[in-house]
Amino acid sequence: MTAKEWKFTSKDIANKPDLFLSGHRACAGCAPATVLKLVMKATRGPTIVTEATGCMEVVSSIYPYTSWATPWLHTAFETAAANASGIEAALKIMKKKGRISKEHVDVIAIAGDGGTFDIGLQALSGAVERGHDFLFLLYDNEAYMNTGIQRSGGTPHGAATTTSPAGRAVPGKLEYKKPLADIMIAHDMEYVATASPYYWRDLITKVRKGLEVEGPAFLHVFAPCPRGWRSNPAKSIEYSKLAVETCVFPVWEAVNGEYKLSIPSKVLSLAPQRKKPVSDYLKGQGRFRHMFKPENKALLEEVQRITDKRWQKLLKKCNLP
Amino acid sequence: MTSKYKGWKEIAPAGVCSKSSRTFLTGDWKTYTPILDLEKCIRCLICVMFCPDGAIIWVPDKKDIEFDMSFCKGCGICANECPTKAIEMKLE
Ligand SMILES: Cc1ncc(C[n+]2csc(CCOP(=O)(O)OP(=O)(O)O)c2C)c(N)n1
Ligand code: SF4
Ligand code: SF4
């Protein structure tokens, strides 16, 4: 059964045993934890996971406990994709020598935005260039959370972090979010997609599609972090919906470089009046609080401008008006 | 860490975590407890999908959901996302 034919209900998903287990030490309301739980519901058989350090790696592997009900390997901050390459190469040779009987073993590499946009990028680029068969899963909480909320290449413009504080000297991060998924498409990958946990069905289907690709696949998942965003833990999933509804984080997939909006974003392209202003998403998040001060009005307008500009660019890539 | 487990200096360079985190109960972190109104619940399982801690389970035999308070951290996501507002967060 391919991802396209795979029809599932919430009950099917609930009935499928968890591979990412309870008892992990993520903060209350951590959306990356929801993301991993859902991602692991999409597996189709034996699966090996390797994870770069970062919140999700730390909270799920505090000695002697593990939150993984599947083979899982910790790896250094910069080497998630290098590790996945090694695992895949080892599986290949072991199969050739008849040392494993499994038909196929899926490999998933997981990293946060720091471990993907920044320090892990060369390992990722190399692994994709070499064509290893694995899925790279980026859970994007938009800063280096595990070490105390430092800005990364994935932190959006204007967000306050401990290394891009909002004050009199600078109004939060000065630079813009790196368009990472586009960079991955430029590697001529077969499958690149973005997803948001609120649209859990879309997320699970995309994970399955990524696993089905014979070669590298890349999935960029939006993952609100109440600790680092200084937001209400109860709203983590709601923010993942608002980010899509405001076009701050559109959901789409690109198969062999052909961009296609996924339904939650497609709806907004058909009915632009339903696209919400960015302030609907920004308000309530402590990291953007300064943007609502009268003296930072221009910053708020800039965030709207860049969001609109990137959305228009994406529509063009999807051949939409 | 209890003395039953070796410290990081004694374990092999590639350490192995052998104990399921399901034996590490995080339920005592919470200050708010989700209370479910079974009359309002339509068994859509949205809360099961979104709970970051796997603390809501679908029990097929009972055709109902159950909260596992030994893991619930009281984040309130379930209450916030429930389409029928069947979950209320109560201060412990
Ligand atoms: C080479 C190296 N530099 C720094 C660190 C310290 N470190 C551990 S986790 C982390 C941040 C991880 O950030 P991210 O990848 O965004 O994941 P998050 O914690 O936000 O989930 C850092 C800087 C490290 N382990 N290795
Ligand atoms: S700091 Fe953020 S990403 Fe890390 S465990 Fe807490 S909520 Fe999750
Ligand atoms: S309050 Fe949070 S941790 Fe507790 S059951 Fe609801 S979603 Fe899960």
Short mmCIF file of C-alpha atoms and ligand atoms in Angstrom, two decimals:
data_model
loop_
_atom_site.label_atom_id
_atom_site.label_comp_id
_atom_site.label_asym_id
_atom_site.label_seq_id
_atom_site.Cartn_x
_atom_site.Cartn_y
_atom_site.Cartn_z
CA MET A 1 0.00 0.00 0.00
CA THR A 2 1.51 3.30 -1.05
CA ALA A 3 1.00 6.60 0.76
CA LYS A 4 -1.48 7.62 -1.93
CA GLU A 5 -3.65 4.58 -1.31
CA TRP A 6 -3.24 4.69 2.47
CA LYS A 7 -6.56 5.80 3.95
CA PHE A 8 -6.54 6.11 7.70
CA THR A 9 -8.81 7.41 10.43
CA SER A 10 -7.88 8.96 13.75
CA LYS A 11 -8.78 5.60 15.31
CA ASP A 12 -6.32 3.75 13.08
CA ILE A 13 -3.61 6.15 14.19
CA ALA A 14 -4.62 5.92 17.84
CA ASN A 15 -4.61 2.11 17.65
CA LYS A 16 -1.14 1.94 16.18
CA PRO A 17 1.38 1.44 19.01
CA ASP A 18 3.51 4.48 19.84
CA LEU A 19 7.17 4.30 18.89
CA PHE A 20 7.89 7.60 20.65
CA LEU A 21 6.88 6.85 24.21
CA SER A 22 5.41 8.70 27.16
CA GLY A 23 7.72 9.58 30.02
CA HIS A 24 9.99 11.78 27.93
CA ARG A 25 11.08 14.99 29.65
CA ALA A 26 9.93 17.60 27.14
CA CYS A 27 8.28 20.68 28.62
CA ALA A 28 4.51 20.67 29.01
CA GLY A 29 2.94 21.67 25.70
CA CYS A 30 6.01 20.87 23.58
CA ALA A 31 4.82 20.62 19.96
CA PRO A 32 8.06 18.94 18.78
CA ALA A 33 7.05 16.01 21.03
CA THR A 34 3.62 15.86 19.33
CA VAL A 35 5.39 15.99 15.97
CA LEU A 36 7.66 13.04 16.78
CA LYS A 37 4.78 11.01 18.13
CA LEU A 38 2.82 11.58 14.90
CA VAL A 39 5.84 11.05 12.65
CA MET A 40 6.47 7.64 14.19
CA LYS A 41 2.85 6.68 13.51
CA ALA A 42 3.65 6.87 9.81
CA THR A 43 6.28 4.12 9.79
CA ARG A 44 5.64 1.19 7.47
CA GLY A 45 7.96 -1.46 8.91
CA PRO A 46 11.33 -1.81 10.66
CA THR A 47 12.74 1.69 11.17
CA ILE A 48 16.01 3.00 12.58
CA VAL A 49 16.07 6.55 13.90
CA THR A 50 19.13 8.70 14.45
CA GLU A 51 18.90 12.03 16.12
CA ALA A 52 21.21 15.01 16.45
CA THR A 53 21.45 16.54 19.88
CA GLY A 54 18.82 19.11 20.68
CA CYS A 55 15.74 19.11 22.86
CA MET A 56 14.06 16.06 21.37
CA GLU A 57 17.20 13.95 21.57
CA VAL A 58 17.93 14.98 25.15
CA VAL A 59 14.41 14.59 26.52
CA SER A 60 14.03 11.11 25.01
CA SER A 61 17.33 9.57 26.08
CA ILE A 62 18.16 10.60 29.63
CA TYR A 63 20.19 7.68 30.97
CA PRO A 64 19.06 4.99 31.69
CA TYR A 65 15.71 5.80 30.10
CA THR A 66 14.74 5.75 26.45
CA SER A 67 11.50 6.97 24.87
CA TRP A 68 12.15 5.01 21.68
CA ALA A 69 10.46 1.72 20.94
CA THR A 70 12.57 1.33 17.80
CA PRO A 71 16.36 1.21 17.30
CA TRP A 72 17.61 4.72 17.90
CA LEU A 73 21.06 6.29 17.83
CA HIS A 74 22.17 9.54 19.34
CA THR A 75 24.58 11.53 17.23
CA ALA A 76 26.50 14.78 17.52
CA PHE A 77 24.90 18.14 16.80
CA GLU A 78 26.15 18.38 13.23
CA THR A 79 25.96 14.74 12.10
CA ALA A 80 22.35 13.53 11.86
CA ALA A 81 22.58 13.08 8.09
CA ALA A 82 26.12 11.66 8.24
CA ASN A 83 24.93 9.08 10.74
CA ALA A 84 21.93 8.21 8.58
CA SER A 85 24.33 7.74 5.62
CA GLY A 86 26.39 5.29 7.65
CA ILE A 87 23.36 3.37 8.86
CA GLU A 88 22.00 3.05 5.35
CA ALA A 89 25.37 1.97 3.95
CA ALA A 90 25.71 -0.62 6.73
CA LEU A 91 22.23 -1.99 6.08
CA LYS A 92 23.04 -2.35 2.40
CA ILE A 93 26.22 -4.31 2.94
CA MET A 94 24.71 -6.46 5.70
CA LYS A 95 21.87 -7.36 3.40
CA LYS A 96 24.27 -8.20 0.61
CA LYS A 97 26.21 -10.49 2.94
CA GLY A 98 22.99 -12.06 4.13
CA ARG A 99 23.42 -10.87 7.69
CA ILE A 100 19.97 -9.34 7.86
CA SER A 101 16.82 -10.97 6.63
CA LYS A 102 14.58 -7.91 6.67
CA GLU A 103 13.26 -6.95 3.27
CA HIS A 104 13.79 -3.28 3.92
CA VAL A 105 14.68 -1.05 6.86
CA ASP A 106 13.71 2.62 6.81
CA VAL A 107 16.12 5.22 8.16
CA ILE A 108 14.99 8.52 9.63
CA ALA A 109 17.37 11.29 10.68
CA ILE A 110 15.91 13.89 13.02
CA ALA A 111 17.29 17.30 13.95
CA GLY A 112 16.11 20.66 15.18
CA ASP A 113 16.55 23.90 13.27
CA GLY A 114 20.03 24.50 14.70
CA GLY A 115 21.04 20.98 13.68
CA THR A 116 19.64 21.48 10.18
CA PHE A 117 19.72 25.13 9.01
CA ASP A 118 23.12 25.77 10.57
CA ILE A 119 25.60 23.22 11.86
CA GLY A 120 24.08 20.11 10.22
CA LEU A 121 23.71 21.59 6.74
CA GLN A 122 26.91 20.33 5.18
CA ALA A 123 26.35 16.76 6.41
CA LEU A 124 22.80 16.94 5.06
CA SER A 125 23.88 18.37 1.72
CA GLY A 126 26.56 15.68 1.38
CA ALA A 127 24.22 12.83 2.27
CA VAL A 128 21.67 14.04 -0.26
CA GLU A 129 24.32 14.46 -2.94
CA ARG A 130 25.50 10.89 -2.32
CA GLY A 131 21.90 9.77 -2.68
CA HIS A 132 21.47 7.80 0.55
CA ASP A 133 18.03 6.33 1.07
CA PHE A 134 16.71 8.10 4.18
CA LEU A 135 14.18 10.65 5.40
CA PHE A 136 15.52 13.78 7.04
CA LEU A 137 13.01 15.19 9.48
CA LEU A 138 13.53 18.77 10.61
CA TYR A 139 11.38 19.82 13.57
CA ASP A 140 11.61 23.58 13.45
CA ASN A 141 11.08 25.33 16.77
CA GLU A 142 12.94 28.32 15.36
CA ALA A 143 15.88 28.60 17.78
CA TYR A 144 18.47 26.56 19.68
CA MET A 145 16.11 25.73 22.52
CA ASN A 146 18.05 23.06 24.36
CA THR A 147 20.91 25.41 25.20
CA GLY A 148 18.76 28.39 26.14
CA ILE A 149 16.98 29.94 23.14
CA GLN A 150 19.80 31.18 20.90
CA ARG A 151 18.89 32.39 17.40
CA SER A 152 19.45 30.11 14.42
CA GLY A 153 19.17 30.40 10.65
CA GLY A 154 15.59 29.26 11.16
CA THR A 155 14.63 32.02 13.61
CA PRO A 156 12.25 34.47 11.90
CA HIS A 157 12.90 38.17 11.43
CA GLY A 158 12.17 40.22 14.53
CA ALA A 159 11.98 37.32 17.00
CA ALA A 160 13.59 37.92 20.36
CA THR A 161 16.02 35.22 21.48
CA THR A 162 18.80 35.36 24.05
CA THR A 163 21.31 36.16 21.29
CA SER A 164 18.98 38.48 19.37
CA PRO A 165 17.29 40.27 22.26
CA ALA A 166 14.67 42.92 21.65
CA GLY A 167 15.75 46.16 23.26
CA ARG A 168 16.88 49.65 22.43
CA ALA A 169 19.86 48.51 20.34
CA VAL A 170 18.16 45.84 18.20
CA PRO A 171 14.48 44.88 17.82
CA GLY A 172 15.02 41.11 17.90
CA LYS A 173 16.64 39.14 15.08
CA LEU A 174 17.74 41.39 12.22
CA GLU A 175 18.16 38.67 9.60
CA TYR A 176 15.48 36.69 7.78
CA LYS A 177 14.59 33.01 7.97
CA LYS A 178 16.66 30.90 5.60
CA PRO A 179 14.46 29.31 2.89
CA LEU A 180 15.84 25.89 3.68
CA ALA A 181 13.31 23.67 1.92
CA ASP A 182 14.04 25.56 -1.32
CA ILE A 183 17.74 24.95 -0.80
CA MET A 184 17.00 21.24 -0.47
CA ILE A 185 14.98 21.27 -3.69
CA ALA A 186 18.00 22.78 -5.40
CA HIS A 187 19.74 19.46 -4.62
CA ASP A 188 17.42 17.86 -7.20
CA MET A 189 15.71 15.76 -4.56
CA GLU A 190 12.74 13.60 -5.41
CA TYR A 191 10.70 14.60 -2.38
CA VAL A 192 10.74 17.79 -0.27
CA ALA A 193 7.75 18.94 1.78
CA THR A 194 6.67 21.19 4.63
CA ALA A 195 4.07 20.25 7.24
CA SER A 196 2.42 21.46 10.41
CA PRO A 197 1.19 19.23 13.26
CA TYR A 198 -2.28 20.85 13.35
CA TYR A 199 -2.81 19.21 9.95
CA TRP A 200 -1.82 15.83 11.37
CA ARG A 201 -3.25 13.82 8.49
CA ASP A 202 -1.18 15.80 5.99
CA LEU A 203 1.91 15.41 8.20
CA ILE A 204 1.55 11.62 8.55
CA THR A 205 0.94 11.19 4.81
CA LYS A 206 4.02 13.25 3.98
CA VAL A 207 6.21 11.20 6.31
CA ARG A 208 5.00 8.03 4.59
CA LYS A 209 5.68 9.54 1.16
CA GLY A 210 9.17 10.55 2.27
CA LEU A 211 9.86 7.00 3.46
CA GLU A 212 8.66 5.54 0.18
CA VAL A 213 11.14 7.53 -1.88
CA GLU A 214 14.12 5.39 -2.86
CA GLY A 215 16.74 7.96 -2.04
CA PRO A 216 16.86 11.00 0.19
CA ALA A 217 13.71 12.88 1.20
CA PHE A 218 13.38 16.04 3.28
CA LEU A 219 10.50 17.07 5.51
CA HIS A 220 10.37 20.46 7.25
CA VAL A 221 7.88 20.41 10.12
CA PHE A 222 6.81 23.49 12.02
CA ALA A 223 6.99 22.87 15.78
CA PRO A 224 6.01 25.56 18.31
CA CYS A 225 8.03 25.62 21.54
CA PRO A 226 6.19 27.32 24.41
CA ARG A 227 9.40 27.65 26.47
CA GLY A 228 11.40 29.43 23.79
CA TRP A 229 8.52 31.33 22.23
CA ARG A 230 7.34 32.45 25.66
CA SER A 231 3.86 31.36 24.74
CA ASN A 232 0.99 29.56 26.44
CA PRO A 233 1.68 25.78 26.36
CA ALA A 234 -2.01 25.12 25.60
CA LYS A 235 -1.66 27.11 22.35
CA SER A 236 1.25 25.22 20.76
CA ILE A 237 -0.93 23.36 18.27
CA GLU A 238 -3.07 26.44 17.66
CA TYR A 239 0.05 28.40 16.66
CA SER A 240 0.93 25.66 14.20
CA LYS A 241 -2.47 26.28 12.60
CA LEU A 242 -2.20 30.09 12.68
CA ALA A 243 1.24 29.96 11.04
CA VAL A 244 -0.39 28.23 8.06
CA GLU A 245 -3.49 30.46 8.03
CA THR A 246 -1.34 33.61 7.94
CA CYS A 247 1.00 32.14 5.28
CA VAL A 248 3.93 32.54 7.67
CA PHE A 249 4.50 28.81 7.19
CA PRO A 250 2.70 27.53 4.09
CA VAL A 251 2.41 23.76 3.65
CA TRP A 252 3.39 22.30 0.30
CA GLU A 253 5.30 19.49 -1.32
CA ALA A 254 7.67 19.34 -4.23
CA VAL A 255 7.96 16.08 -6.13
CA ASN A 256 10.97 16.18 -8.44
CA GLY A 257 11.06 19.94 -8.04
CA GLU A 258 7.40 20.46 -9.01
CA TYR A 259 5.89 22.60 -6.26
CA LYS A 260 2.33 21.91 -5.18
CA LEU A 261 0.42 23.56 -2.34
CA SER A 262 -1.12 21.16 0.17
CA ILE A 263 -4.81 21.60 0.93
CA PRO A 264 -4.60 23.91 4.01
CA SER A 265 -2.53 26.40 1.99
CA LYS A 266 -4.25 25.68 -1.31
CA VAL A 267 -7.53 26.87 0.24
CA LEU A 268 -5.92 30.23 0.95
CA SER A 269 -4.68 30.57 -2.60
CA LEU A 270 -8.24 30.00 -3.87
CA ALA A 271 -9.86 32.27 -1.28
CA PRO A 272 -7.25 34.94 -0.46
CA GLN A 273 -9.76 36.76 1.77
CA ARG A 274 -9.34 33.89 4.23
CA LYS A 275 -5.64 34.60 4.65
CA LYS A 276 -5.20 36.10 8.12
CA PRO A 277 -2.93 39.04 9.02
CA VAL A 278 0.41 37.99 10.54
CA SER A 279 -0.47 39.79 13.78
CA ASP A 280 -3.05 37.05 14.47
CA TYR A 281 -0.17 34.62 14.68
CA LEU A 282 2.41 36.88 16.33
CA LYS A 283 0.26 38.13 19.20
CA GLY A 284 0.44 36.17 22.41
CA GLN A 285 3.99 35.01 21.69
CA GLY A 286 6.43 36.66 24.09
CA ARG A 287 9.21 36.56 21.50
CA PHE A 288 7.21 39.00 19.34
CA ARG A 289 5.75 41.14 22.16
CA HIS A 290 7.97 44.14 21.32
CA MET A 291 6.55 44.23 17.79
CA PHE A 292 3.27 45.56 19.10
CA LYS A 293 4.86 48.64 20.67
CA PRO A 294 4.09 51.84 18.71
CA GLU A 295 7.80 52.46 18.03
CA ASN A 296 8.10 49.05 16.32
CA LYS A 297 5.18 49.51 13.94
CA ALA A 298 7.55 49.40 10.98
CA LEU A 299 8.88 46.03 12.11
CA LEU A 300 5.40 44.55 12.21
CA GLU A 301 4.74 45.91 8.73
CA GLU A 302 8.02 44.46 7.52
CA VAL A 303 7.05 41.00 8.79
CA GLN A 304 3.75 41.28 6.90
CA ARG A 305 5.58 42.48 3.79
CA ILE A 306 8.14 39.66 3.79
CA THR A 307 5.41 37.08 4.49
CA ASP A 308 3.35 38.33 1.54
CA LYS A 309 6.40 38.45 -0.70
CA ARG A 310 7.40 34.88 0.10
CA TRP A 311 3.80 33.69 -0.33
CA GLN A 312 3.57 35.32 -3.77
CA LYS A 313 6.87 33.74 -4.74
CA LEU A 314 5.57 30.35 -3.65
CA LEU A 315 2.32 30.78 -5.60
CA LYS A 316 4.38 31.50 -8.68
CA LYS A 317 6.41 28.34 -8.16
CA CYS A 318 3.13 26.43 -7.91
CA ASN A 319 1.91 28.06 -11.13
CA LEU A 320 -0.92 29.74 -9.28
CA PRO A 321 -2.06 33.33 -9.79
CA MET B 1 20.14 8.38 39.12
CA THR B 2 20.04 5.38 41.41
CA SER B 3 23.19 3.41 42.23
CA LYS B 4 21.76 0.42 40.37
CA TYR B 5 22.83 2.13 37.17
CA LYS B 6 26.39 2.77 36.17
CA GLY B 7 27.59 6.34 35.95
CA TRP B 8 28.72 7.85 32.65
CA LYS B 9 32.37 7.09 33.45
CA GLU B 10 31.71 3.36 33.83
CA ILE B 11 29.45 2.69 30.89
CA ALA B 12 30.77 1.68 27.47
CA PRO B 13 31.71 4.61 25.19
CA ALA B 14 28.49 4.00 23.29
CA GLY B 15 26.11 4.01 26.23
CA VAL B 16 22.87 2.13 26.06
CA CYS B 17 19.63 3.42 27.52
CA SER B 18 17.79 0.25 28.38
CA LYS B 19 14.86 1.30 30.49
CA SER B 20 11.63 2.43 28.90
CA SER B 21 10.71 5.98 29.77
CA ARG B 22 7.22 4.62 30.40
CA THR B 23 8.57 3.76 33.83
CA PHE B 24 9.43 7.43 34.42
CA LEU B 25 6.21 9.10 35.45
CA THR B 26 5.89 12.75 34.50
CA GLY B 27 2.36 13.12 35.81
CA ASP B 28 3.47 14.94 38.95
CA TRP B 29 4.66 17.93 36.89
CA LYS B 30 1.19 19.26 36.37
CA THR B 31 -0.63 22.06 38.13
CA TYR B 32 -3.77 21.76 35.97
CA THR B 33 -5.68 18.53 35.39
CA PRO B 34 -7.82 17.86 32.33
CA ILE B 35 -11.37 16.86 33.23
CA LEU B 36 -13.38 15.20 30.47
CA ASP B 37 -17.12 15.56 30.06
CA LEU B 38 -18.14 12.28 28.42
CA GLU B 39 -21.52 13.73 27.45
CA LYS B 40 -19.88 16.38 25.29
CA CYS B 41 -17.10 14.15 23.89
CA ILE B 42 -17.77 12.99 20.31
CA ARG B 43 -14.80 10.54 20.25
CA CYS B 44 -13.10 12.38 17.40
CA LEU B 45 -9.72 11.56 19.01
CA ILE B 46 -8.26 14.97 18.17
CA CYS B 47 -6.89 15.15 21.72
CA VAL B 48 -5.23 11.74 21.29
CA MET B 49 -3.50 13.03 18.14
CA PHE B 50 -2.18 16.19 19.75
CA CYS B 51 -1.21 15.24 23.33
CA PRO B 52 2.60 15.61 23.38
CA ASP B 53 2.85 13.06 26.17
CA GLY B 54 0.71 10.22 24.91
CA ALA B 55 -1.42 10.68 28.01
CA ILE B 56 -4.75 10.18 26.25
CA ILE B 57 -5.45 6.72 24.94
CA TRP B 58 -8.20 5.27 22.82
CA VAL B 59 -9.52 2.08 24.42
CA PRO B 60 -11.23 0.12 21.61
CA ASP B 61 -12.96 -2.31 24.01
CA LYS B 62 -14.61 0.53 25.87
CA LYS B 63 -15.06 2.61 22.70
CA ASP B 64 -13.86 5.50 24.78
CA ILE B 65 -10.83 7.62 25.51
CA GLU B 66 -8.97 7.45 28.80
CA PHE B 67 -6.56 9.91 30.38
CA ASP B 68 -3.36 8.51 31.83
CA MET B 69 -2.66 10.89 34.68
CA SER B 70 0.73 9.29 35.33
CA PHE B 71 2.08 11.06 32.22
CA CYS B 72 -0.15 14.13 31.74
CA LYS B 73 1.85 17.31 32.30
CA GLY B 74 -1.23 19.52 32.33
CA CYS B 75 -0.30 21.55 29.26
CA GLY B 76 -3.91 22.16 28.21
CA ILE B 77 -3.44 21.38 24.51
CA CYS B 78 -6.25 18.81 24.62
CA ALA B 79 -8.68 21.31 26.17
CA ASN B 80 -7.65 24.01 23.71
CA GLU B 81 -8.09 21.81 20.64
CA CYS B 82 -11.23 19.87 21.61
CA PRO B 83 -13.88 20.88 19.02
CA THR B 84 -16.77 20.44 21.47
CA LYS B 85 -15.00 21.95 24.49
CA ALA B 86 -15.46 18.69 26.38
CA ILE B 87 -12.22 19.06 28.32
CA GLU B 88 -11.76 21.55 31.10
CA MET B 89 -8.47 22.30 32.87
CA LYS B 90 -8.87 22.38 36.66
CA LEU B 91 -6.26 23.65 39.10
CA GLU B 92 -5.01 20.68 41.16
C1 LIG C 1 29.31 20.96 18.09
C2 LIG C 1 28.36 21.28 19.17
N1 LIG C 1 28.13 22.57 19.49
C3 LIG C 1 27.26 22.90 20.46
C4 LIG C 1 26.60 21.92 21.15
C5 LIG C 1 25.63 22.29 22.25
N2 LIG C 1 24.25 22.10 21.85
C6 LIG C 1 23.54 21.00 22.20
S1 LIG C 1 21.95 21.05 21.71
C7 LIG C 1 22.17 22.59 21.03
C8 LIG C 1 21.03 23.34 20.42
C9 LIG C 1 20.15 22.53 19.56
O1 LIG C 1 19.32 23.39 18.85
P1 LIG C 1 18.33 22.86 17.75
O2 LIG C 1 19.03 22.00 16.77
O3 LIG C 1 17.61 24.04 17.19
O4 LIG C 1 17.31 21.92 18.54
P2 LIG C 1 16.35 22.33 19.75
O5 LIG C 1 17.14 22.20 21.00
O6 LIG C 1 15.85 23.70 19.50
O7 LIG C 1 15.26 21.33 19.70
C10 LIG C 1 23.49 23.03 21.19
C11 LIG C 1 24.01 24.34 20.77
C12 LIG C 1 26.87 20.58 20.81
N3 LIG C 1 26.25 19.58 21.43
N4 LIG C 1 27.74 20.29 19.84
S1 SF4 C 2 12.36 23.96 25.27
FE1 SF4 C 2 10.80 23.87 23.67
S2 SF4 C 2 11.43 22.25 22.23
FE2 SF4 C 2 12.60 22.03 24.13
S3 SF4 C 2 11.44 20.50 25.31
FE3 SF4 C 2 10.76 22.55 25.98
S4 SF4 C 2 8.99 23.05 24.68
FE4 SF4 C 2 10.06 21.31 23.72
S1 SF4 C 3 -3.19 18.43 29.42
FE1 SF4 C 3 -1.56 18.12 27.87
S2 SF4 C 3 -0.38 16.35 28.66
FE2 SF4 C 3 -2.36 16.35 29.74
S3 SF4 C 3 -3.68 15.01 28.53
FE3 SF4 C 3 -4.05 17.13 27.81
S4 SF4 C 3 -2.65 17.36 26.05
FE4 SF4 C 3 -1.92 15.57 27.22
#
